[in-house]
Amino acid sequence: DVVMTQTPVSLSLAIGQPASISCKSSQSLLGTSGKTFLNWILQRPGQSPKRLIYQVSKLYSEVPDRFSGSGSETEFTLKISRVEAEDLGVYYCWQGTHFPRTFGGGTKLELK
Amino acid sequence: EVQLVETGGGLVRPGSSLKLSCATSGFTFSNTWMNWVRQAPGKGLEWVALIKDKYSNYEANYAESVKGRFTISRDDSKSRVYLQMNTLRDQDTATYYCTRSPGDYWGQGVMVTVSS
């Protein structure tokens, strides 16, 4: 199985500060189609997960452009240029290239 | 508007069965791959199963932890996806979410508690 390793486990940041979350996979997520199926989702407290980014760097239409995704093969990063209050929650990366699908352990973003 | 609504959860004894249902609307269900993902209380997300569309012969894939006990199925005429869970264990206690592949829309989740 592809192991997804997220760091850090938690982040405590003030509003306006930048954030960076790393996600590393134990195998390349580049698929035979030439696409890399690495996704980011956010689970706010008490809610179901919400979409953020797909295929490494593509933002869903409603996601603010302070979010960005980058990376390739086995190393990926989610960045928030300036954290806002609505960004708190747990961020997960997960891969859709290989079966079984696998999730990172999550990164909890708290506001300082 | 895309909607996914899970039903069928509850409290059951170890060894028993339960069938979850996910009603969908707002998109072309018949050509969409669908997943079940679960989250044990206070824990992270765990992928459970995926079912492909008719063009991929409804192929199903499972997590090792549920293989042979859980069955994912779909009814394209009703735009629903199901998860038949047999021989339930304490460790299956979780909130179960249905989600479109590639995880762009998620339901609100349904709680399954397995306890004696």
PDB file of C-alpha atoms in Angstrom:
ATOM      1  CA  ASP A   1       0.000   0.000   0.000  1.00  0.00           C
ATOM      2  CA  VAL A   2       1.108   3.593  -0.590  1.00  0.00           C
ATOM      3  CA  VAL A   3       1.918   5.224   2.722  1.00  0.00           C
ATOM      4  CA  MET A   4       1.120   8.934   2.912  1.00  0.00           C
ATOM      5  CA  THR A   5       3.141  10.818   5.514  1.00  0.00           C
ATOM      6  CA  GLN A   6       2.024  14.300   6.502  1.00  0.00           C
ATOM      7  CA  THR A   7       4.025  16.798   8.491  1.00  0.00           C
ATOM      8  CA  PRO A   8       3.653  18.566  10.781  1.00  0.00           C
ATOM      9  CA  VAL A   9       0.956  16.830  12.797  1.00  0.00           C
ATOM     10  CA  SER A  10      -0.214  20.203  14.100  1.00  0.00           C
ATOM     11  CA  LEU A  11       0.273  23.877  13.382  1.00  0.00           C
ATOM     12  CA  SER A  12      -0.509  26.819  15.618  1.00  0.00           C
ATOM     13  CA  LEU A  13      -0.548  30.059  13.682  1.00  0.00           C
ATOM     14  CA  ALA A  14      -1.850  33.589  14.006  1.00  0.00           C
ATOM     15  CA  ILE A  15      -4.207  35.095  11.480  1.00  0.00           C
ATOM     16  CA  GLY A  16      -2.227  36.434   8.551  1.00  0.00           C
ATOM     17  CA  GLN A  17       0.708  34.061   8.928  1.00  0.00           C
ATOM     18  CA  PRO A  18       1.663  31.652   6.142  1.00  0.00           C
ATOM     19  CA  ALA A  19       1.220  27.906   6.502  1.00  0.00           C
ATOM     20  CA  SER A  20       2.929  24.980   4.838  1.00  0.00           C
ATOM     21  CA  ILE A  21       2.016  21.294   5.063  1.00  0.00           C
ATOM     22  CA  SER A  22       4.113  18.508   3.592  1.00  0.00           C
ATOM     23  CA  CYS A  23       2.787  15.232   2.229  1.00  0.00           C
ATOM     24  CA  LYS A  24       5.141  12.467   1.138  1.00  0.00           C
ATOM     25  CA  SER A  25       4.128   9.221  -0.534  1.00  0.00           C
ATOM     26  CA  SER A  26       6.024   5.944  -0.392  1.00  0.00           C
ATOM     27  CA  GLN A  27       5.576   5.470  -4.157  1.00  0.00           C
ATOM     28  CA  SER A  28       5.287   7.801  -7.097  1.00  0.00           C
ATOM     29  CA  LEU A  29       1.742   9.069  -7.597  1.00  0.00           C
ATOM     30  CA  LEU A  30       2.285   9.678 -11.307  1.00  0.00           C
ATOM     31  CA  GLY A  31      -0.299   7.526 -13.049  1.00  0.00           C
ATOM     32  CA  THR A  32      -0.172   5.794 -16.421  1.00  0.00           C
ATOM     33  CA  SER A  33      -2.394   8.565 -17.767  1.00  0.00           C
ATOM     34  CA  GLY A  34       0.377  11.046 -17.058  1.00  0.00           C
ATOM     35  CA  LYS A  35      -1.692  12.609 -14.277  1.00  0.00           C
ATOM     36  CA  THR A  36      -0.834  12.695 -10.601  1.00  0.00           C
ATOM     37  CA  PHE A  37      -3.863  12.050  -8.410  1.00  0.00           C
ATOM     38  CA  LEU A  38      -2.889  13.806  -5.219  1.00  0.00           C
ATOM     39  CA  ASN A  39      -5.711  15.615  -3.453  1.00  0.00           C
ATOM     40  CA  TRP A  40      -6.047  17.906  -0.447  1.00  0.00           C
ATOM     41  CA  ILE A  41      -9.168  18.193   1.677  1.00  0.00           C
ATOM     42  CA  LEU A  42     -10.082  20.127   4.825  1.00  0.00           C
ATOM     43  CA  GLN A  43     -12.251  18.836   7.624  1.00  0.00           C
ATOM     44  CA  ARG A  44     -13.489  21.635   9.851  1.00  0.00           C
ATOM     45  CA  PRO A  45     -14.551  20.733  13.401  1.00  0.00           C
ATOM     46  CA  GLY A  46     -17.781  18.733  13.401  1.00  0.00           C
ATOM     47  CA  GLN A  47     -18.104  18.737   9.629  1.00  0.00           C
ATOM     48  CA  SER A  48     -17.544  16.334   6.771  1.00  0.00           C
ATOM     49  CA  PRO A  49     -14.467  16.832   4.601  1.00  0.00           C
ATOM     50  CA  LYS A  50     -14.483  19.567   1.971  1.00  0.00           C
ATOM     51  CA  ARG A  51     -12.529  19.659  -1.247  1.00  0.00           C
ATOM     52  CA  LEU A  52      -9.564  21.973  -1.705  1.00  0.00           C
ATOM     53  CA  ILE A  53      -7.129  20.821  -4.393  1.00  0.00           C
ATOM     54  CA  TYR A  54      -6.963  17.986  -6.934  1.00  0.00           C
ATOM     55  CA  GLN A  55      -4.198  16.678  -9.190  1.00  0.00           C
ATOM     56  CA  VAL A  56      -1.530  18.319  -7.014  1.00  0.00           C
ATOM     57  CA  SER A  57      -2.192  21.957  -7.799  1.00  0.00           C
ATOM     58  CA  LYS A  58      -5.676  22.517  -9.241  1.00  0.00           C
ATOM     59  CA  LEU A  59      -7.921  24.545  -6.945  1.00  0.00           C
ATOM     60  CA  TYR A  60     -11.635  23.906  -6.932  1.00  0.00           C
ATOM     61  CA  SER A  61     -13.555  26.985  -8.040  1.00  0.00           C
ATOM     62  CA  GLU A  62     -14.753  28.048  -4.601  1.00  0.00           C
ATOM     63  CA  VAL A  63     -11.355  27.709  -2.919  1.00  0.00           C
ATOM     64  CA  PRO A  64      -9.644  31.044  -2.163  1.00  0.00           C
ATOM     65  CA  ASP A  65      -6.436  31.695  -4.058  1.00  0.00           C
ATOM     66  CA  ARG A  66      -4.472  32.030  -0.825  1.00  0.00           C
ATOM     67  CA  PHE A  67      -4.316  28.221  -1.061  1.00  0.00           C
ATOM     68  CA  SER A  68      -1.833  26.579  -3.396  1.00  0.00           C
ATOM     69  CA  GLY A  69      -0.555  23.080  -4.044  1.00  0.00           C
ATOM     70  CA  SER A  70       2.694  21.928  -5.547  1.00  0.00           C
ATOM     71  CA  GLY A  71       4.929  18.907  -5.902  1.00  0.00           C
ATOM     72  CA  SER A  72       5.495  15.838  -8.007  1.00  0.00           C
ATOM     73  CA  GLU A  73       6.151  12.105  -7.824  1.00  0.00           C
ATOM     74  CA  THR A  74       6.411  11.553  -4.055  1.00  0.00           C
ATOM     75  CA  GLU A  75       6.668  14.977  -2.451  1.00  0.00           C
ATOM     76  CA  PHE A  76       3.833  17.464  -2.210  1.00  0.00           C
ATOM     77  CA  THR A  77       3.084  20.690  -0.365  1.00  0.00           C
ATOM     78  CA  LEU A  78      -0.026  22.621   0.550  1.00  0.00           C
ATOM     79  CA  LYS A  79       0.519  26.296   1.283  1.00  0.00           C
ATOM     80  CA  ILE A  80      -1.726  28.983   2.672  1.00  0.00           C
ATOM     81  CA  SER A  81      -0.297  32.430   1.977  1.00  0.00           C
ATOM     82  CA  ARG A  82      -2.142  34.113   4.857  1.00  0.00           C
ATOM     83  CA  VAL A  83      -4.149  32.049   7.327  1.00  0.00           C
ATOM     84  CA  GLU A  84      -7.690  33.165   8.075  1.00  0.00           C
ATOM     85  CA  ALA A  85     -10.034  32.074  10.847  1.00  0.00           C
ATOM     86  CA  GLU A  86     -12.099  29.895   8.514  1.00  0.00           C
ATOM     87  CA  ASP A  87      -9.008  27.835   7.658  1.00  0.00           C
ATOM     88  CA  LEU A  88      -8.854  26.033  11.012  1.00  0.00           C
ATOM     89  CA  GLY A  89      -9.419  22.310  10.971  1.00  0.00           C
ATOM     90  CA  VAL A  90      -7.621  19.164   9.879  1.00  0.00           C
ATOM     91  CA  TYR A  91      -5.997  18.977   6.461  1.00  0.00           C
ATOM     92  CA  TYR A  92      -5.570  15.618   4.747  1.00  0.00           C
ATOM     93  CA  CYS A  93      -3.723  14.656   1.621  1.00  0.00           C
ATOM     94  CA  TRP A  94      -4.832  11.522  -0.144  1.00  0.00           C
ATOM     95  CA  GLN A  95      -3.916   9.655  -3.269  1.00  0.00           C
ATOM     96  CA  GLY A  96      -6.176   8.398  -6.028  1.00  0.00           C
ATOM     97  CA  THR A  97      -3.522   6.818  -8.238  1.00  0.00           C
ATOM     98  CA  HIS A  98      -3.129   3.416  -6.610  1.00  0.00           C
ATOM     99  CA  PHE A  99      -5.396   0.922  -4.890  1.00  0.00           C
ATOM    100  CA  PRO A 100      -6.032   0.924  -2.053  1.00  0.00           C
ATOM    101  CA  ARG A 101      -6.576   4.662  -1.860  1.00  0.00           C
ATOM    102  CA  THR A 102      -4.732   6.050   1.140  1.00  0.00           C
ATOM    103  CA  PHE A 103      -4.850   9.153   3.297  1.00  0.00           C
ATOM    104  CA  GLY A 104      -2.222  11.028   5.196  1.00  0.00           C
ATOM    105  CA  GLY A 105      -2.598  11.143   8.950  1.00  0.00           C
ATOM    106  CA  GLY A 106      -3.805  14.729   8.907  1.00  0.00           C
ATOM    107  CA  THR A 107      -2.436  18.104   9.987  1.00  0.00           C
ATOM    108  CA  LYS A 108      -4.426  20.062  12.552  1.00  0.00           C
ATOM    109  CA  LEU A 109      -4.330  23.805  12.002  1.00  0.00           C
ATOM    110  CA  GLU A 110      -5.123  25.787  15.119  1.00  0.00           C
ATOM    111  CA  LEU A 111      -5.271  29.509  15.549  1.00  0.00           C
ATOM    112  CA  LYS A 112      -2.849  31.073  17.986  1.00  0.00           C
TER     113      LYS A 112
ATOM    114  CA  GLU B   1     -26.474  21.296  -6.743  1.00  0.00           C
ATOM    115  CA  VAL B   2     -24.619  18.081  -5.983  1.00  0.00           C
ATOM    116  CA  GLN B   3     -25.950  16.256  -2.932  1.00  0.00           C
ATOM    117  CA  LEU B   4     -24.917  13.036  -1.242  1.00  0.00           C
ATOM    118  CA  VAL B   5     -27.033  11.760   1.664  1.00  0.00           C
ATOM    119  CA  GLU B   6     -26.059   8.668   3.634  1.00  0.00           C
ATOM    120  CA  THR B   7     -28.562   6.623   5.623  1.00  0.00           C
ATOM    121  CA  GLY B   8     -28.737   3.268   7.343  1.00  0.00           C
ATOM    122  CA  GLY B   9     -26.370   3.653  10.259  1.00  0.00           C
ATOM    123  CA  GLY B  10     -27.029   2.578  13.811  1.00  0.00           C
ATOM    124  CA  LEU B  11     -25.951   0.510  16.797  1.00  0.00           C
ATOM    125  CA  VAL B  12     -25.399  -3.176  16.113  1.00  0.00           C
ATOM    126  CA  ARG B  13     -23.829  -6.162  17.847  1.00  0.00           C
ATOM    127  CA  PRO B  14     -20.512  -7.650  16.757  1.00  0.00           C
ATOM    128  CA  GLY B  15     -21.043 -10.244  14.066  1.00  0.00           C
ATOM    129  CA  SER B  16     -24.165  -8.653  12.702  1.00  0.00           C
ATOM    130  CA  SER B  17     -24.877  -6.950   9.373  1.00  0.00           C
ATOM    131  CA  LEU B  18     -25.889  -3.496   8.237  1.00  0.00           C
ATOM    132  CA  LYS B  19     -26.483  -1.894   4.859  1.00  0.00           C
ATOM    133  CA  LEU B  20     -25.661   1.739   4.216  1.00  0.00           C
ATOM    134  CA  SER B  21     -27.212   3.716   1.397  1.00  0.00           C
ATOM    135  CA  CYS B  22     -26.075   6.928  -0.254  1.00  0.00           C
ATOM    136  CA  ALA B  23     -28.646   8.848  -2.269  1.00  0.00           C
ATOM    137  CA  THR B  24     -27.179  11.233  -4.802  1.00  0.00           C
ATOM    138  CA  SER B  25     -28.456  14.041  -7.000  1.00  0.00           C
ATOM    139  CA  GLY B  26     -27.207  16.943  -9.077  1.00  0.00           C
ATOM    140  CA  PHE B  27     -24.825  15.050 -11.351  1.00  0.00           C
ATOM    141  CA  THR B  28     -24.720  12.184 -13.839  1.00  0.00           C
ATOM    142  CA  PHE B  29     -24.423   9.305 -11.406  1.00  0.00           C
ATOM    143  CA  SER B  30     -24.171   6.538 -13.987  1.00  0.00           C
ATOM    144  CA  ASN B  31     -20.730   7.580 -15.240  1.00  0.00           C
ATOM    145  CA  THR B  32     -19.272   8.486 -11.843  1.00  0.00           C
ATOM    146  CA  TRP B  33     -17.049   6.299  -9.708  1.00  0.00           C
ATOM    147  CA  MET B  34     -18.100   6.301  -6.055  1.00  0.00           C
ATOM    148  CA  ASN B  35     -16.247   5.706  -2.793  1.00  0.00           C
ATOM    149  CA  TRP B  36     -17.008   4.903   0.806  1.00  0.00           C
ATOM    150  CA  VAL B  37     -14.595   6.416   3.343  1.00  0.00           C
ATOM    151  CA  ARG B  38     -14.815   6.010   7.123  1.00  0.00           C
ATOM    152  CA  GLN B  39     -13.540   7.806  10.189  1.00  0.00           C
ATOM    153  CA  ALA B  40     -13.327   6.143  13.589  1.00  0.00           C
ATOM    154  CA  PRO B  41     -14.096   8.455  16.531  1.00  0.00           C
ATOM    155  CA  GLY B  42     -11.254  10.927  17.001  1.00  0.00           C
ATOM    156  CA  LYS B  43      -9.196   9.349  14.219  1.00  0.00           C
ATOM    157  CA  GLY B  44      -8.238  10.094  10.634  1.00  0.00           C
ATOM    158  CA  LEU B  45      -9.861   9.099   7.388  1.00  0.00           C
ATOM    159  CA  GLU B  46      -9.721   5.555   6.003  1.00  0.00           C
ATOM    160  CA  TRP B  47     -10.754   4.628   2.482  1.00  0.00           C
ATOM    161  CA  VAL B  48     -13.097   1.616   2.474  1.00  0.00           C
ATOM    162  CA  ALA B  49     -14.247   0.814  -1.057  1.00  0.00           C
ATOM    163  CA  LEU B  50     -14.761   2.128  -4.575  1.00  0.00           C
ATOM    164  CA  ILE B  51     -17.102   1.078  -7.351  1.00  0.00           C
ATOM    165  CA  LYS B  52     -16.467   2.063 -10.939  1.00  0.00           C
ATOM    166  CA  ASP B  53     -19.118   2.833 -13.548  1.00  0.00           C
ATOM    167  CA  LYS B  54     -20.734   0.611 -16.159  1.00  0.00           C
ATOM    168  CA  TYR B  55     -18.027   1.502 -18.674  1.00  0.00           C
ATOM    169  CA  SER B  56     -15.565  -0.185 -16.312  1.00  0.00           C
ATOM    170  CA  ASN B  57     -17.928  -3.108 -15.680  1.00  0.00           C
ATOM    171  CA  TYR B  58     -18.773  -1.888 -12.168  1.00  0.00           C
ATOM    172  CA  GLU B  59     -15.386  -3.105 -10.918  1.00  0.00           C
ATOM    173  CA  ALA B  60     -15.060  -2.822  -7.137  1.00  0.00           C
ATOM    174  CA  ASN B  61     -11.977  -2.372  -4.954  1.00  0.00           C
ATOM    175  CA  TYR B  62     -11.724  -2.748  -1.190  1.00  0.00           C
ATOM    176  CA  ALA B  63      -9.455  -1.946   1.705  1.00  0.00           C
ATOM    177  CA  GLU B  64      -7.816  -5.067   3.085  1.00  0.00           C
ATOM    178  CA  SER B  65      -9.510  -4.470   6.443  1.00  0.00           C
ATOM    179  CA  VAL B  66     -12.987  -5.003   4.955  1.00  0.00           C
ATOM    180  CA  LYS B  67     -12.312  -7.342   2.040  1.00  0.00           C
ATOM    181  CA  GLY B  68     -14.583 -10.377   2.155  1.00  0.00           C
ATOM    182  CA  ARG B  69     -16.930  -8.745   4.696  1.00  0.00           C
ATOM    183  CA  PHE B  70     -18.133  -5.580   2.937  1.00  0.00           C
ATOM    184  CA  THR B  71     -19.696  -5.286  -0.515  1.00  0.00           C
ATOM    185  CA  ILE B  72     -20.116  -2.040  -2.424  1.00  0.00           C
ATOM    186  CA  SER B  73     -22.842  -1.873  -5.044  1.00  0.00           C
ATOM    187  CA  ARG B  74     -24.797   0.699  -6.993  1.00  0.00           C
ATOM    188  CA  ASP B  75     -28.166   1.223  -8.626  1.00  0.00           C
ATOM    189  CA  ASP B  76     -27.756   3.659 -11.504  1.00  0.00           C
ATOM    190  CA  SER B  77     -31.544   3.850 -11.995  1.00  0.00           C
ATOM    191  CA  LYS B  78     -31.861   5.265  -8.460  1.00  0.00           C
ATOM    192  CA  SER B  79     -28.536   7.171  -8.376  1.00  0.00           C
ATOM    193  CA  ARG B  80     -27.613   5.323  -5.207  1.00  0.00           C
ATOM    194  CA  VAL B  81     -24.541   3.570  -3.925  1.00  0.00           C
ATOM    195  CA  TYR B  82     -24.655   1.004  -1.135  1.00  0.00           C
ATOM    196  CA  LEU B  83     -22.322  -0.606   1.352  1.00  0.00           C
ATOM    197  CA  GLN B  84     -23.370  -4.011   2.658  1.00  0.00           C
ATOM    198  CA  MET B  85     -21.417  -4.673   5.838  1.00  0.00           C
ATOM    199  CA  ASN B  86     -21.346  -8.209   7.221  1.00  0.00           C
ATOM    200  CA  THR B  87     -19.616  -9.783  10.203  1.00  0.00           C
ATOM    201  CA  LEU B  88     -19.184  -6.385  11.787  1.00  0.00           C
ATOM    202  CA  ARG B  89     -16.418  -5.881  14.358  1.00  0.00           C
ATOM    203  CA  ASP B  90     -15.858  -3.330  17.107  1.00  0.00           C
ATOM    204  CA  GLN B  91     -13.151  -1.792  14.893  1.00  0.00           C
ATOM    205  CA  ASP B  92     -15.736  -0.978  12.215  1.00  0.00           C
ATOM    206  CA  THR B  93     -17.245   1.653  14.511  1.00  0.00           C
ATOM    207  CA  ALA B  94     -16.957   4.890  12.546  1.00  0.00           C
ATOM    208  CA  THR B  95     -18.699   7.612  10.639  1.00  0.00           C
ATOM    209  CA  TYR B  96     -19.094   6.421   7.067  1.00  0.00           C
ATOM    210  CA  TYR B  97     -19.002   8.939   4.231  1.00  0.00           C
ATOM    211  CA  CYS B  98     -19.845   8.427   0.603  1.00  0.00           C
ATOM    212  CA  THR B  99     -17.882  10.545  -1.795  1.00  0.00           C
ATOM    213  CA  ARG B 100     -17.580  10.957  -5.506  1.00  0.00           C
ATOM    214  CA  SER B 101     -14.298   9.996  -7.019  1.00  0.00           C
ATOM    215  CA  PRO B 102     -11.979  12.009  -6.905  1.00  0.00           C
ATOM    216  CA  GLY B 103     -13.365  13.179  -3.588  1.00  0.00           C
ATOM    217  CA  ASP B 104     -14.830  16.446  -4.781  1.00  0.00           C
ATOM    218  CA  TYR B 105     -18.145  16.020  -2.977  1.00  0.00           C
ATOM    219  CA  TRP B 106     -18.790  14.311   0.349  1.00  0.00           C
ATOM    220  CA  GLY B 107     -21.951  13.397   2.204  1.00  0.00           C
ATOM    221  CA  GLN B 108     -22.610  14.433   5.788  1.00  0.00           C
ATOM    222  CA  GLY B 109     -21.767  10.951   7.022  1.00  0.00           C
ATOM    223  CA  VAL B 110     -23.639   8.255   8.922  1.00  0.00           C
ATOM    224  CA  MET B 111     -22.564   6.756  12.232  1.00  0.00           C
ATOM    225  CA  VAL B 112     -22.126   3.018  12.657  1.00  0.00           C
ATOM    226  CA  THR B 113     -21.498   1.723  16.165  1.00  0.00           C
ATOM    227  CA  VAL B 114     -20.593  -1.908  16.714  1.00  0.00           C
ATOM    228  CA  SER B 115     -20.782  -2.835  20.370  1.00  0.00           C
ATOM    229  CA  SER B 116     -22.032  -5.594  22.597  1.00  0.00           C
TER     230      SER B 116
END
